[in-house]
PDB file of C-alpha atoms in Angstrom:
ATOM      1  CA  MET H   1      95.558  74.206  89.256  1.00 46.00           C
ATOM      2  CA  ASP H   2      97.027  75.917  91.943  1.00 84.00           C
ATOM      3  CA  ARG H   3      96.037  79.166  93.552  1.00 87.00           C
ATOM      4  CA  LEU H   4      99.574  80.337  93.499  1.00 92.00           C
ATOM      5  CA  GLN H   5      99.831  79.476  89.297  1.00 92.00           C
ATOM      6  CA  GLU H   6      96.512  81.632  88.452  1.00 94.00           C
ATOM      7  CA  LEU H   7      98.491  84.261  89.527  1.00 97.00           C
ATOM      8  CA  LEU H   8     100.968  83.723  87.481  1.00 97.00           C
ATOM      9  CA  ALA H   9     101.178  84.436  83.085  1.00 97.00           C
ATOM     10  CA  CYS H  10     102.834  83.973  80.105  1.00 97.00           C
ATOM     11  CA  PRO H  11     105.321  86.814  80.115  1.00 97.00           C
ATOM     12  CA  ALA H  12     105.505  87.014  75.770  1.00 95.00           C
ATOM     13  CA  CYS H  13     101.737  86.980  75.058  1.00 96.00           C
ATOM     14  CA  ALA H  14      99.756  87.378  79.195  1.00 95.00           C
ATOM     15  CA  GLY H  15      98.008  83.824  78.198  1.00 96.00           C
ATOM     16  CA  THR H  16      97.303  81.837  80.845  1.00 95.00           C
ATOM     17  CA  LEU H  17      99.831  78.617  82.018  1.00 95.00           C
ATOM     18  CA  THR H  18      99.184  75.131  82.098  1.00 94.00           C
ATOM     19  CA  ALA H  19     100.448  73.194  85.097  1.00 91.00           C
ATOM     20  CA  THR H  20     102.642  72.079  83.175  1.00 93.00           C
ATOM     21  CA  TRP H  21     104.114  75.573  82.652  1.00 95.00           C
ATOM     22  CA  SER H  22     102.923  75.922  79.236  1.00 95.00           C
ATOM     23  CA  CYS H  23     100.838  79.242  78.013  1.00 96.00           C
ATOM     24  CA  HIS H  24      97.644  77.890  76.725  1.00 93.00           C
ATOM     25  CA  HIS H  25      97.223  80.879  74.324  1.00 93.00           C
ATOM     26  CA  CYS H  26     100.782  80.931  72.252  1.00 95.00           C
ATOM     27  CA  GLY H  27     101.182  77.470  72.884  1.00 94.00           C
ATOM     28  CA  ARG H  28     104.720  78.642  75.085  1.00 95.00           C
ATOM     29  CA  GLN H  29     106.722  76.149  76.910  1.00 96.00           C
ATOM     30  CA  PHE H  30     108.575  77.078  80.461  1.00 96.00           C
ATOM     31  CA  GLU H  31     110.489  75.540  82.337  1.00 96.00           C
ATOM     32  CA  ALA H  32     110.348  75.274  86.515  1.00 95.00           C
ATOM     33  CA  ALA H  33     113.578  74.060  87.865  1.00 95.00           C
ATOM     34  CA  ASP H  34     113.350  73.519  91.544  1.00 91.00           C
ATOM     35  CA  GLY H  35     110.103  74.461  91.632  1.00 93.00           C
ATOM     36  CA  ILE H  36     110.358  78.156  90.479  1.00 97.00           C
ATOM     37  CA  PRO H  37     109.224  78.462  87.047  1.00 97.00           C
ATOM     38  CA  ASP H  38     111.360  80.464  84.813  1.00 97.00           C
ATOM     39  CA  LEU H  39     109.160  82.987  82.857  1.00 97.00           C
ATOM     40  CA  ARG H  40     112.014  85.079  81.719  1.00 95.00           C
ATOM     41  CA  ILE H  41     111.740  87.366  78.488  1.00 90.00           C
ATOM     42  CA  PRO H  42     115.969  88.316  78.218  1.00 86.00           C
ATOM     43  CA  GLY H  43     116.112  92.486  78.636  1.00 82.00           C
ATOM     44  CA  ASP H  44     118.618  94.679  77.578  1.00 88.00           C
ATOM     45  CA  THR H  45     121.804  94.243  77.960  1.00 93.00           C
ATOM     46  CA  ARG H  46     121.711  96.654  81.191  1.00 93.00           C
ATOM     47  CA  THR H  47     119.068  95.131  82.817  1.00 93.00           C
ATOM     48  CA  GLU H  48     121.718  91.783  81.312  1.00 93.00           C
ATOM     49  CA  THR H  49     124.425  93.256  83.623  1.00 92.00           C
ATOM     50  CA  VAL H  50     122.212  93.664  87.209  1.00 92.00           C
ATOM     51  CA  ARG H  51     121.036  89.741  87.279  1.00 93.00           C
ATOM     52  CA  GLU H  52     124.051  88.949  86.617  1.00 93.00           C
ATOM     53  CA  PHE H  53     125.568  91.021  89.126  1.00 91.00           C
ATOM     54  CA  TYR H  54     123.022  89.644  91.707  1.00 90.00           C
ATOM     55  CA  GLU H  55     123.687  86.248  90.565  1.00 91.00           C
ATOM     56  CA  ARG H  56     127.447  86.426  91.625  1.00 87.00           C
ATOM     57  CA  THR H  57     126.472  87.379  95.305  1.00 81.00           C
ATOM     58  CA  PRO H  58     122.794  86.944  96.056  1.00 85.00           C
ATOM     59  CA  PHE H  59     121.074  90.038  98.305  1.00 79.00           C
ATOM     60  CA  PRO H  60     120.322  89.926 100.968  1.00 82.00           C
ATOM     61  CA  GLY H  61     121.283  86.330 102.526  1.00 80.00           C
ATOM     62  CA  TYR H  62     120.117  84.281 105.230  1.00 86.00           C
ATOM     63  CA  PRO H  63     122.315  84.007 108.554  1.00 85.00           C
ATOM     64  CA  PRO H  64     123.258  80.786 109.221  1.00 84.00           C
ATOM     65  CA  ARG H  65     121.465  78.275 110.966  1.00 85.00           C
ATOM     66  CA  ASP H  66     118.481  80.182 110.423  1.00 90.00           C
ATOM     67  CA  SER H  67     114.810  79.498 111.464  1.00 93.00           C
ATOM     68  CA  LEU H  68     111.347  81.037 111.304  1.00 92.00           C
ATOM     69  CA  HIS H  69     111.573  82.558 114.122  1.00 93.00           C
ATOM     70  CA  ALA H  70     114.449  84.296 113.660  1.00 93.00           C
ATOM     71  CA  LEU H  71     113.183  85.721 110.060  1.00 94.00           C
ATOM     72  CA  ARG H  72     109.831  86.611 111.891  1.00 94.00           C
ATOM     73  CA  ALA H  73     111.355  88.058 115.139  1.00 93.00           C
ATOM     74  CA  ARG H  74     114.176  90.104 112.617  1.00 92.00           C
ATOM     75  CA  ALA H  75     111.976  90.990 110.773  1.00 91.00           C
ATOM     76  CA  ARG H  76     109.663  92.753 113.694  1.00 91.00           C
ATOM     77  CA  ARG H  77     112.390  94.844 115.115  1.00 92.00           C
ATOM     78  CA  SER H  78     111.744  96.847 111.534  1.00 93.00           C
ATOM     79  CA  GLU H  79     108.193  99.298 112.185  1.00 94.00           C
ATOM     80  CA  PHE H  80     107.792  99.311 109.021  1.00 95.00           C
ATOM     81  CA  ALA H  81     107.380  95.665 108.152  1.00 96.00           C
ATOM     82  CA  ARG H  82     105.156  95.367 111.382  1.00 95.00           C
ATOM     83  CA  LEU H  83     103.285  97.953 110.334  1.00 96.00           C
ATOM     84  CA  MET H  84     103.405  95.997 106.480  1.00 97.00           C
ATOM     85  CA  ASP H  85     101.507  92.827 108.075  1.00 96.00           C
ATOM     86  CA  GLN H  86      99.151  95.050 110.339  1.00 96.00           C
ATOM     87  CA  ALA H  87      97.880  96.558 107.328  1.00 97.00           C
ATOM     88  CA  ILE H  88      97.695  93.307 104.706  1.00 98.00           C
ATOM     89  CA  ALA H  89      94.496  92.117 104.951  1.00 97.00           C
ATOM     90  CA  GLY H  90      94.354  87.782 106.436  1.00 96.00           C
ATOM     91  CA  ASP H  91      93.501  86.789 103.281  1.00 97.00           C
ATOM     92  CA  ALA H  92      95.673  89.046 100.346  1.00 98.00           C
ATOM     93  CA  ARG H  93      97.106  88.460  97.310  1.00 98.00           C
ATOM     94  CA  ILE H  94     100.717  89.572  97.364  1.00 98.00           C
ATOM     95  CA  VAL H  95     103.468  90.006  94.742  1.00 98.00           C
ATOM     96  CA  GLU H  96     106.380  91.574  95.675  1.00 98.00           C
ATOM     97  CA  MET H  97     108.554  92.354  92.712  1.00 98.00           C
ATOM     98  CA  GLY H  98     112.549  91.779  92.847  1.00 96.00           C
ATOM     99  CA  CYS H  99     112.299  90.283  96.239  1.00 96.00           C
ATOM    100  CA  GLY H 100     115.838  88.641  96.097  1.00 94.00           C
ATOM    101  CA  THR H 101     116.114  85.717  98.934  1.00 95.00           C
ATOM    102  CA  GLY H 102     112.577  86.878  99.151  1.00 96.00           C
ATOM    103  CA  GLN H 103     112.617  87.052 103.050  1.00 95.00           C
ATOM    104  CA  MET H 104     109.887  89.796 103.484  1.00 96.00           C
ATOM    105  CA  CYS H 105     107.603  87.278 101.365  1.00 97.00           C
ATOM    106  CA  LEU H 106     108.585  84.587 104.169  1.00 96.00           C
ATOM    107  CA  TYR H 107     107.816  86.790 107.024  1.00 96.00           C
ATOM    108  CA  LEU H 108     104.256  88.569 105.533  1.00 97.00           C
ATOM    109  CA  GLN H 109     103.204  84.850 104.325  1.00 95.00           C
ATOM    110  CA  ARG H 110     100.291  83.875 107.003  1.00 90.00           C
ATOM    111  CA  ALA H 111      96.961  83.824 107.768  1.00 91.00           C
ATOM    112  CA  ASN H 112      95.071  83.337 103.711  1.00 94.00           C
ATOM    113  CA  ARG H 113      97.085  84.895 102.327  1.00 97.00           C
ATOM    114  CA  MET H 114      99.241  83.895  99.055  1.00 97.00           C
ATOM    115  CA  VAL H 115     102.858  85.288  98.199  1.00 98.00           C
ATOM    116  CA  ILE H 116     104.596  86.063  95.090  1.00 98.00           C
ATOM    117  CA  GLY H 117     108.637  86.571  94.680  1.00 98.00           C
ATOM    118  CA  ALA H 118     109.323  87.858  91.864  1.00 98.00           C
ATOM    119  CA  ASP H 119     112.959  88.695  91.343  1.00 97.00           C
ATOM    120  CA  LEU H 120     115.551  88.214  87.788  1.00 95.00           C
ATOM    121  CA  ALA H 121     117.907  86.225  89.749  1.00 95.00           C
ATOM    122  CA  ARG H 122     117.019  82.680  90.045  1.00 96.00           C
ATOM    123  CA  ALA H 123     120.468  82.646  92.342  1.00 95.00           C
ATOM    124  CA  SER H 124     118.479  84.784  94.993  1.00 95.00           C
ATOM    125  CA  LEU H 125     115.274  81.931  94.417  1.00 97.00           C
ATOM    126  CA  ARG H 126     116.922  78.982  94.486  1.00 96.00           C
ATOM    127  CA  LEU H 127     117.428  80.190  98.508  1.00 95.00           C
ATOM    128  CA  GLY H 128     114.113  81.085  98.980  1.00 96.00           C
ATOM    129  CA  ALA H 129     112.745  78.083  97.882  1.00 96.00           C
ATOM    130  CA  ALA H 130     114.686  76.534 100.387  1.00 95.00           C
ATOM    131  CA  ALA H 131     113.748  78.293 102.744  1.00 95.00           C
ATOM    132  CA  ALA H 132     110.319  77.985 102.547  1.00 95.00           C
ATOM    133  CA  ARG H 133     111.202  74.853 102.171  1.00 94.00           C
ATOM    134  CA  ARG H 134     112.946  74.555 105.187  1.00 94.00           C
ATOM    135  CA  PHE H 135     110.838  76.701 107.300  1.00 94.00           C
ATOM    136  CA  GLY H 136     107.660  74.444 106.445  1.00 94.00           C
ATOM    137  CA  ILE H 137     105.930  77.703 104.517  1.00 94.00           C
ATOM    138  CA  ASP H 138     103.946  76.671 101.202  1.00 90.00           C
ATOM    139  CA  ARG H 139     102.131  79.646 100.102  1.00 93.00           C
ATOM    140  CA  VAL H 140     105.008  80.968  98.596  1.00 97.00           C
ATOM    141  CA  GLN H 141     105.537  81.411  94.954  1.00 97.00           C
ATOM    142  CA  PHE H 142     109.029  82.257  93.735  1.00 98.00           C
ATOM    143  CA  VAL H 143     109.472  83.018  89.613  1.00 98.00           C
ATOM    144  CA  GLU H 144     112.051  84.491  87.765  1.00 98.00           C
ATOM    145  CA  THR H 145     110.209  86.877  85.492  1.00 97.00           C
ATOM    146  CA  ASP H 146     111.000  90.577  84.498  1.00 95.00           C
ATOM    147  CA  LEU H 147     109.497  94.546  85.698  1.00 94.00           C
ATOM    148  CA  ARG H 148     109.305  95.129  81.598  1.00 92.00           C
ATOM    149  CA  GLN H 149     107.627  91.748  80.818  1.00 94.00           C
ATOM    150  CA  PRO H 150     106.418  90.157  83.699  1.00 96.00           C
ATOM    151  CA  GLY H 151     104.575  86.313  83.929  1.00 97.00           C
ATOM    152  CA  LEU H 152     102.312  87.680  86.125  1.00 98.00           C
ATOM    153  CA  LYS H 153      98.955  88.238  86.129  1.00 97.00           C
ATOM    154  CA  ALA H 154      97.687  91.703  85.539  1.00 97.00           C
ATOM    155  CA  ASP H 155      95.190  93.296  87.542  1.00 98.00           C
ATOM    156  CA  ALA H 156      95.402  90.607  90.054  1.00 97.00           C
ATOM    157  CA  PHE H 157      96.809  91.606  93.467  1.00 98.00           C
ATOM    158  CA  ASP H 158      95.906  93.341  96.411  1.00 98.00           C
ATOM    159  CA  VAL H 159      99.263  94.616  97.509  1.00 98.00           C
ATOM    160  CA  VAL H 160     102.251  95.172  95.077  1.00 98.00           C
ATOM    161  CA  TYR H 161     105.260  95.361  96.988  1.00 98.00           C
ATOM    162  CA  SER H 162     108.890  96.236  95.828  1.00 98.00           C
ATOM    163  CA  SER H 163     112.097  97.534  97.434  1.00 97.00           C
ATOM    164  CA  GLY H 164     115.417  98.761  96.784  1.00 94.00           C
ATOM    165  CA  VAL H 165     114.354  97.693  93.258  1.00 96.00           C
ATOM    166  CA  LEU H 166     113.312 100.071  90.739  1.00 97.00           C
ATOM    167  CA  HIS H 167     116.288 102.641  90.804  1.00 97.00           C
ATOM    168  CA  HIS H 168     118.105  99.563  89.649  1.00 95.00           C
ATOM    169  CA  THR H 169     116.704  99.620  86.692  1.00 95.00           C
ATOM    170  CA  PRO H 170     117.999 101.409  83.767  1.00 94.00           C
ATOM    171  CA  ASP H 171     114.494 103.697  83.926  1.00 96.00           C
ATOM    172  CA  PRO H 172     112.896 103.580  86.791  1.00 97.00           C
ATOM    173  CA  ARG H 173     110.097 105.856  85.759  1.00 98.00           C
ATOM    174  CA  ALA H 174     109.111 103.349  83.023  1.00 97.00           C
ATOM    175  CA  ALA H 175     109.184  99.943  84.973  1.00 97.00           C
ATOM    176  CA  PHE H 176     106.496 102.603  88.036  1.00 98.00           C
ATOM    177  CA  GLY H 177     104.532 102.333  84.773  1.00 98.00           C
ATOM    178  CA  HIS H 178     103.968  98.330  84.570  1.00 97.00           C
ATOM    179  CA  LEU H 179     104.312  97.934  88.742  1.00 98.00           C
ATOM    180  CA  VAL H 180     100.881  99.726  88.724  1.00 98.00           C
ATOM    181  CA  LYS H 181      99.732  97.243  86.045  1.00 98.00           C
ATOM    182  CA  LEU H 182      99.602  94.154  88.656  1.00 98.00           C
ATOM    183  CA  ALA H 183      97.766  95.870  91.302  1.00 98.00           C
ATOM    184  CA  ARG H 184      94.196  95.389  91.085  1.00 98.00           C
ATOM    185  CA  PRO H 185      91.903  98.020  90.894  1.00 98.00           C
ATOM    186  CA  GLY H 186      91.836  99.998  94.922  1.00 98.00           C
ATOM    187  CA  GLY H 187      94.820  97.887  95.091  1.00 98.00           C
ATOM    188  CA  MET H 188      98.300  99.249  96.770  1.00 98.00           C
ATOM    189  CA  ILE H 189     101.636  99.936  96.491  1.00 98.00           C
ATOM    190  CA  VAL H 190     104.475 100.211  98.090  1.00 98.00           C
ATOM    191  CA  LEU H 191     107.103 101.436  96.370  1.00 98.00           C
ATOM    192  CA  GLY H 192     110.823 101.385  98.538  1.00 98.00           C
ATOM    193  CA  VAL H 193     113.606 103.835  96.940  1.00 98.00           C
ATOM    194  CA  TYR H 194     116.628 105.759  97.382  1.00 98.00           C
ATOM    195  CA  ASN H 195     115.946 109.526  98.063  1.00 98.00           C
ATOM    196  CA  ALA H 196     118.069 111.807  96.459  1.00 97.00           C
ATOM    197  CA  PHE H 197     119.157 113.331 100.636  1.00 96.00           C
ATOM    198  CA  ALA H 198     119.183 110.338 102.288  1.00 96.00           C
ATOM    199  CA  ARG H 199     121.546 108.709 100.331  1.00 96.00           C
ATOM    200  CA  LEU H 200     124.213 111.631 100.112  1.00 95.00           C
ATOM    201  CA  PRO H 201     126.440 109.524 103.141  1.00 93.00           C
ATOM    202  CA  LEU H 202     126.242 106.691 102.210  1.00 93.00           C
ATOM    203  CA  ARG H 203     127.653 108.529  98.790  1.00 93.00           C
ATOM    204  CA  VAL H 204     130.213 110.299 100.734  1.00 91.00           C
ATOM    205  CA  ARG H 205     131.521 106.727 102.811  1.00 91.00           C
ATOM    206  CA  ARG H 206     131.594 105.321  99.064  1.00 91.00           C
ATOM    207  CA  LEU H 207     133.231 107.345  97.668  1.00 92.00           C
ATOM    208  CA  ALA H 208     136.127 107.135 100.629  1.00 89.00           C
ATOM    209  CA  ALA H 209     135.568 102.983  99.840  1.00 88.00           C
ATOM    210  CA  ARG H 210     137.272 103.749  96.450  1.00 90.00           C
ATOM    211  CA  LEU H 211     139.402 106.256  96.877  1.00 90.00           C
ATOM    212  CA  THR H 212     140.783 103.573  99.953  1.00 89.00           C
ATOM    213  CA  GLY H 213     140.279 100.390  97.238  1.00 88.00           C
ATOM    214  CA  PHE H 214     137.555  99.843  99.839  1.00 85.00           C
ATOM    215  CA  ARG H 215     139.607  99.392 102.652  1.00 83.00           C
ATOM    216  CA  LEU H 216     138.227 101.618 104.666  1.00 83.00           C
ATOM    217  CA  ILE H 217     134.496 101.774 104.780  1.00 86.00           C
ATOM    218  CA  PRO H 218     133.696 104.760 107.607  1.00 82.00           C
ATOM    219  CA  PHE H 219     130.709 105.079 109.553  1.00 85.00           C
ATOM    220  CA  ASP H 220     128.563 102.091 108.703  1.00 87.00           C
ATOM    221  CA  PRO H 221     126.458 100.799 111.047  1.00 84.00           C
ATOM    222  CA  VAL H 222     125.677  97.832 108.688  1.00 86.00           C
ATOM    223  CA  LEU H 223     128.895  96.537 108.010  1.00 87.00           C
ATOM    224  CA  ARG H 224     130.001  96.011 111.853  1.00 86.00           C
ATOM    225  CA  ASP H 225     126.879  94.327 112.276  1.00 85.00           C
ATOM    226  CA  ARG H 226     127.751  92.011 110.279  1.00 85.00           C
ATOM    227  CA  THR H 227     131.511  91.549 110.905  1.00 82.00           C
ATOM    228  CA  HIS H 228     130.831  87.895 111.799  1.00 81.00           C
ATOM    229  CA  GLU H 229     129.218  87.371 108.753  1.00 82.00           C
ATOM    230  CA  ALA H 230     131.121  87.510 106.085  1.00 82.00           C
ATOM    231  CA  ALA H 231     129.079  86.420 103.443  1.00 79.00           C
ATOM    232  CA  ARG H 232     125.907  88.851 104.793  1.00 79.00           C
ATOM    233  CA  ARG H 233     128.638  91.584 104.753  1.00 85.00           C
ATOM    234  CA  ASP H 234     129.483  91.202 101.314  1.00 84.00           C
ATOM    235  CA  ALA H 235     126.616  91.152  99.795  1.00 81.00           C
ATOM    236  CA  TRP H 236     125.913  94.487 101.754  1.00 87.00           C
ATOM    237  CA  LEU H 237     128.950  96.100 100.037  1.00 87.00           C
ATOM    238  CA  ARG H 238     128.495  94.808  96.739  1.00 87.00           C
ATOM    239  CA  ASP H 239     124.792  95.813  96.886  1.00 88.00           C
ATOM    240  CA  GLN H 240     125.995  99.422  98.646  1.00 92.00           C
ATOM    241  CA  TYR H 241     129.134 100.523  96.947  1.00 92.00           C
ATOM    242  CA  GLN H 242     129.262  98.589  93.905  1.00 91.00           C
ATOM    243  CA  HIS H 243     126.316  98.457  92.131  1.00 92.00           C
ATOM    244  CA  PRO H 244     126.742  99.136  88.291  1.00 92.00           C
ATOM    245  CA  GLU H 245     123.145 100.824  87.887  1.00 94.00           C
ATOM    246  CA  GLU H 246     121.635 103.427  90.052  1.00 96.00           C
ATOM    247  CA  HIS H 247     119.520 105.977  90.932  1.00 97.00           C
ATOM    248  CA  ARG H 248     117.924 108.536  93.405  1.00 97.00           C
ATOM    249  CA  HIS H 249     114.580 110.227  93.298  1.00 98.00           C
ATOM    250  CA  THR H 250     112.520 113.253  95.579  1.00 98.00           C
ATOM    251  CA  LEU H 251     109.604 112.710  97.347  1.00 98.00           C
ATOM    252  CA  ALA H 252     108.139 114.768  94.611  1.00 97.00           C
ATOM    253  CA  GLU H 253     109.476 112.827  91.762  1.00 98.00           C
ATOM    254  CA  VAL H 254     107.829 109.843  93.080  1.00 98.00           C
ATOM    255  CA  GLN H 255     104.210 111.287  93.541  1.00 98.00           C
ATOM    256  CA  ALA H 256     104.654 112.239  90.141  1.00 98.00           C
ATOM    257  CA  TRP H 257     104.722 108.444  88.609  1.00 98.00           C
ATOM    258  CA  PHE H 258     102.021 108.058  91.105  1.00 98.00           C
ATOM    259  CA  ALA H 259      99.838 110.835  89.000  1.00 98.00           C
ATOM    260  CA  GLU H 260     100.641 109.468  86.016  1.00 98.00           C
ATOM    261  CA  ASN H 261      99.622 105.822  86.643  1.00 98.00           C
ATOM    262  CA  ASP H 262      96.768 106.564  88.444  1.00 98.00           C
ATOM    263  CA  VAL H 263      97.750 105.745  91.971  1.00 98.00           C
ATOM    264  CA  ARG H 264      96.619 108.043  94.649  1.00 98.00           C
ATOM    265  CA  TYR H 265      99.576 108.838  96.993  1.00 98.00           C
ATOM    266  CA  LEU H 266      98.203 108.063 100.886  1.00 97.00           C
ATOM    267  CA  ARG H 267     102.426 109.118 101.840  1.00 97.00           C
ATOM    268  CA  ALA H 268     105.242 108.478 102.883  1.00 97.00           C
ATOM    269  CA  TYR H 269     107.213 106.180 105.456  1.00 96.00           C
ATOM    270  CA  PRO H 270     108.967 107.522 107.266  1.00 95.00           C
ATOM    271  CA  SER H 271     106.386 110.612 107.477  1.00 95.00           C
ATOM    272  CA  ALA H 272     107.248 113.096 104.972  1.00 95.00           C
ATOM    273  CA  VAL H 273     104.439 115.521 107.267  1.00 94.00           C
ATOM    274  CA  LEU H 274     106.907 117.118 110.779  1.00 85.00           C
ATOM    275  CA  GLY H 275     105.472 114.993 113.506  1.00 82.00           C
ATOM    276  CA  ASP H 276     103.392 112.583 112.195  1.00 85.00           C
ATOM    277  CA  GLU H 277     104.275 108.701 113.332  1.00 79.00           C
ATOM    278  CA  PRO H 278     101.966 106.497 111.152  1.00 77.00           C
ATOM    279  CA  GLY H 279      99.515 104.049 112.423  1.00 82.00           C
ATOM    280  CA  GLU H 280      98.284 102.612 110.110  1.00 92.00           C
ATOM    281  CA  LEU H 281     100.252 101.788 106.836  1.00 95.00           C
ATOM    282  CA  PHE H 282      97.818 102.275 104.196  1.00 96.00           C
ATOM    283  CA  SER H 283      95.755 105.154 106.138  1.00 95.00           C
ATOM    284  CA  ARG H 284      96.412 109.038 104.059  1.00 94.00           C
ATOM    285  CA  ALA H 285      98.731 111.214 105.794  1.00 94.00           C
ATOM    286  CA  ALA H 286      97.807 114.566 107.112  1.00 89.00           C
ATOM    287  CA  ASP H 287      98.623 116.761 105.141  1.00 91.00           C
ATOM    288  CA  ASN H 288     101.133 116.815 101.651  1.00 93.00           C
ATOM    289  CA  TRP H 289     102.083 120.430 101.748  1.00 93.00           C
ATOM    290  CA  ARG H 290     105.271 120.341  99.553  1.00 93.00           C
ATOM    291  CA  PRO H 291     107.915 123.057 101.683  1.00 94.00           C
ATOM    292  CA  GLU H 292     107.060 120.024 104.508  1.00 96.00           C
ATOM    293  CA  SER H 293     108.049 117.594 102.397  1.00 96.00           C
ATOM    294  CA  TRP H 294     111.304 118.840 101.205  1.00 96.00           C
ATOM    295  CA  LEU H 295     112.294 119.308 105.440  1.00 95.00           C
ATOM    296  CA  ALA H 296     111.499 115.523 106.317  1.00 95.00           C
ATOM    297  CA  GLN H 297     113.922 114.768 103.149  1.00 96.00           C
ATOM    298  CA  LEU H 298     116.660 116.182 104.887  1.00 95.00           C
ATOM    299  CA  GLU H 299     115.989 115.140 108.395  1.00 95.00           C
ATOM    300  CA  TRP H 300     116.098 111.981 106.407  1.00 96.00           C
ATOM    301  CA  MET H 301     119.647 112.348 105.495  1.00 95.00           C
ATOM    302  CA  ARG H 302     120.139 112.318 109.601  1.00 93.00           C
ATOM    303  CA  THR H 303     117.452 109.074 110.008  1.00 93.00           C
ATOM    304  CA  LEU H 304     117.885 107.031 107.220  1.00 94.00           C
ATOM    305  CA  GLY H 305     121.691 107.775 105.731  1.00 88.00           C
ATOM    306  CA  ARG H 306     122.758 105.226 108.146  1.00 84.00           C
ATOM    307  CA  GLU H 307     121.212 102.288 105.770  1.00 84.00           C
ATOM    308  CA  GLY H 308     121.869 104.015 102.166  1.00 91.00           C
ATOM    309  CA  GLY H 309     118.618 106.520 102.109  1.00 95.00           C
ATOM    310  CA  LEU H 310     115.990 103.933 101.625  1.00 97.00           C
ATOM    311  CA  PHE H 311     112.439 105.324 101.471  1.00 97.00           C
ATOM    312  CA  PHE H 312     108.366 103.909 100.939  1.00 98.00           C
ATOM    313  CA  THR H 313     105.878 105.817  98.946  1.00 98.00           C
ATOM    314  CA  ILE H 314     102.301 103.815  99.964  1.00 98.00           C
ATOM    315  CA  GLY H 315      99.447 104.480  97.273  1.00 98.00           C
ATOM    316  CA  GLN H 316      96.481 103.244  96.326  1.00 98.00           C
ATOM    317  CA  ARG H 317      95.318 102.304  92.611  1.00 98.00           C
ATOM    318  CA  ALA H 318      92.497 104.179  91.002  1.00 97.00           C
TER     319      ALA H 318
END
């Protein structure tokens, strides 16, 4: 069996899947149109609303005439993406839960890494799979599935990465519990969610947008940069300003999720230690002093608030 397929499982019973996408244990048969297996069990009304939202406008979009070289150059402009790539071993098994159109999956796929990109929205996954074919990448498998009953093997991944996803679920705390189960013992968890403080500037911009019928959205640098890319501009506008489900979280709240699920907290990105610059993303921060972290989060209003207020928390499963 293909080594990537070995990382997948039946979402109904967690059984092993055959090469023809049937379950060895319960016999359930799954479809795999366009090479993307449909391992999704229909969710509740709120989850289905979010799925339909992204089916209409996949996020993030690919620029016109994109290439693998351009994608990697674009990713390397992000310090966080560079640190992720440097921290992950060359033979790691990685899952990105809520991969969208799969750009981070395609960036991280190098050396002997195996990458699974999982998402609810098939429209997004099709864009990622098409880009993988154009770029000649064959060690990424995209799969349609839901985090609550994932078609993914438990305890199997060296790195579990989820960015911009849990805060769009009905119960982010419960969703995190499902996410942790995918990591092997000792595996790394990298979680990106909206910060309660850093999100405030965008919430002000969103209020102005709604009051003007979205004719005026002041001080949004992403919209300004995408003036001549209508599809990507519209995707950002919908995702940031018109999303049907959104939650915001403090670092202390996410640290509590970690403790509840036996995940050892290592650090936040940006660092919650004032003056600290992480050279190694998977290393432990110098300290974890609560008052200092609150001050850091207030500073994130300025540094992260320009682009939506997303921050990352990194931990290691016990």
